Tab-separated table of C-alpha atoms and ligand atoms in Angstrom:
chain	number	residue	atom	x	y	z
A	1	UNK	CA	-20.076	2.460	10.193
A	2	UNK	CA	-23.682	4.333	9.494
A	3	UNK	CA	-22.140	7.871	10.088
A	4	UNK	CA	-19.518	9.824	8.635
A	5	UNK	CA	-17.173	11.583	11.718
A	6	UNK	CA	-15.998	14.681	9.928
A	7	UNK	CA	-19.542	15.558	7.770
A	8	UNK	CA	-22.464	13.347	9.320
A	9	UNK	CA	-23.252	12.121	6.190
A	10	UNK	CA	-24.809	8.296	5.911
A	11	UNK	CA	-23.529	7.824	2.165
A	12	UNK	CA	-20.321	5.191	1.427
A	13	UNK	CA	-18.442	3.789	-0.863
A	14	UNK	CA	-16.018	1.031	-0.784
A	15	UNK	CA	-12.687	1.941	-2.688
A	16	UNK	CA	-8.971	1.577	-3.009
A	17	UNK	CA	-7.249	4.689	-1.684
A	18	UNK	CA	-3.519	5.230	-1.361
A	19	UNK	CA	-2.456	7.104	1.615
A	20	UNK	CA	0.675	8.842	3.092
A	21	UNK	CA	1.807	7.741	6.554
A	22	UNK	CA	4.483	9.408	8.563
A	23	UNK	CA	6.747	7.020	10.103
A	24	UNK	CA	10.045	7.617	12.169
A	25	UNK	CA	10.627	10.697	10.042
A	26	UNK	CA	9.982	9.540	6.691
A	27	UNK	CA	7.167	9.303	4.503
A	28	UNK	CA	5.494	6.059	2.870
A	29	UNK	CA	2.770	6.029	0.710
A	30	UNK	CA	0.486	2.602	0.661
A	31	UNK	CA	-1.283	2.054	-2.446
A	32	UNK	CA	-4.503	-0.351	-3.263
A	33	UNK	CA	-5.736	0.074	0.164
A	34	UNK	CA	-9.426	-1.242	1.044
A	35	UNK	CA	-11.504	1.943	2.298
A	36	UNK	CA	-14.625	3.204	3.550
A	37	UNK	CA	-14.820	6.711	1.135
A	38	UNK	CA	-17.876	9.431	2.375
A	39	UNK	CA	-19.079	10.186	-0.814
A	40	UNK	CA	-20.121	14.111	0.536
A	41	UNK	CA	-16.841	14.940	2.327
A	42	UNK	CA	-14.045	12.124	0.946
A	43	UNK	CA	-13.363	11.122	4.550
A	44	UNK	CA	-11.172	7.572	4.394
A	45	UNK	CA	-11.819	5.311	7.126
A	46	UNK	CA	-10.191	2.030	7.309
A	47	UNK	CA	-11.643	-0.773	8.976
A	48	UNK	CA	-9.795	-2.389	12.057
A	49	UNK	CA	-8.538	-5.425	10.109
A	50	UNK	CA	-7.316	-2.799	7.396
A	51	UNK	CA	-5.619	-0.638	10.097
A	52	UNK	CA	-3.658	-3.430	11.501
A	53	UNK	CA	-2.146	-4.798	8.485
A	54	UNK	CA	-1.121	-1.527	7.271
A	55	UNK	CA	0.957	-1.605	10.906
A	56	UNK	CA	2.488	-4.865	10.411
A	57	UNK	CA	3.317	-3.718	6.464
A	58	UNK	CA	5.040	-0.428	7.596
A	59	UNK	CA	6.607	-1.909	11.042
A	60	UNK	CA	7.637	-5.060	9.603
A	61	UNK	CA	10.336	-6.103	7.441
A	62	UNK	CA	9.188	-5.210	4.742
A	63	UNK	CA	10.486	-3.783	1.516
A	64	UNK	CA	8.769	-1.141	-0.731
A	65	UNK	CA	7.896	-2.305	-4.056
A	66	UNK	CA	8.994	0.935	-5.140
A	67	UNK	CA	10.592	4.510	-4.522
A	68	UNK	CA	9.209	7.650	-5.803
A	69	UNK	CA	9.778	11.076	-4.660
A	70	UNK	CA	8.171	13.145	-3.115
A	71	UNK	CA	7.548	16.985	-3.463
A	72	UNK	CA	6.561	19.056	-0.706
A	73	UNK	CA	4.661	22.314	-0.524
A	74	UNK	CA	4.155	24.813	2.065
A	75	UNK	CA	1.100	26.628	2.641
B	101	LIG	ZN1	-18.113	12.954	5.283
């Protein structure tokens, strides 16, 4: 990746992130995830590889490490 889709900015770093997915209703958050950051805009961009394990960790069988919960604002 030389570009940044959401700023155009050429500037990277690689980083864990934790994100929130939404999955059949629910929400998970997956921490210590391998990322592309933009360092202008904070744009997270996971690489194929990244994107498809993160699928077989949410669709599989497997169990959370841990619960937490989580609070939810409206705008
Ligand atoms: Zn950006």
């Amino acid at each position: 990746m030389s570009k940044c889709e959401v700023c155009g900015n050429h500037k990277f770093r690689r980083q864990e992130v934790e994100e929130v997915f939404h999955i059949d209703g629910r929400y998970v958050l997956v921490e210590h995830i391998p990322a592309t950051v933009c360092l202008q805009c904070g744009e997270k961009t996971f690489d194929a590889e990244t994107a498809e394990s993160i699928r077989r960790l949410l669709h599989g069988q497997n169990k959370p490490q841990r619960s937490t919960v989580l609070e939810v604002f409206a705008f």
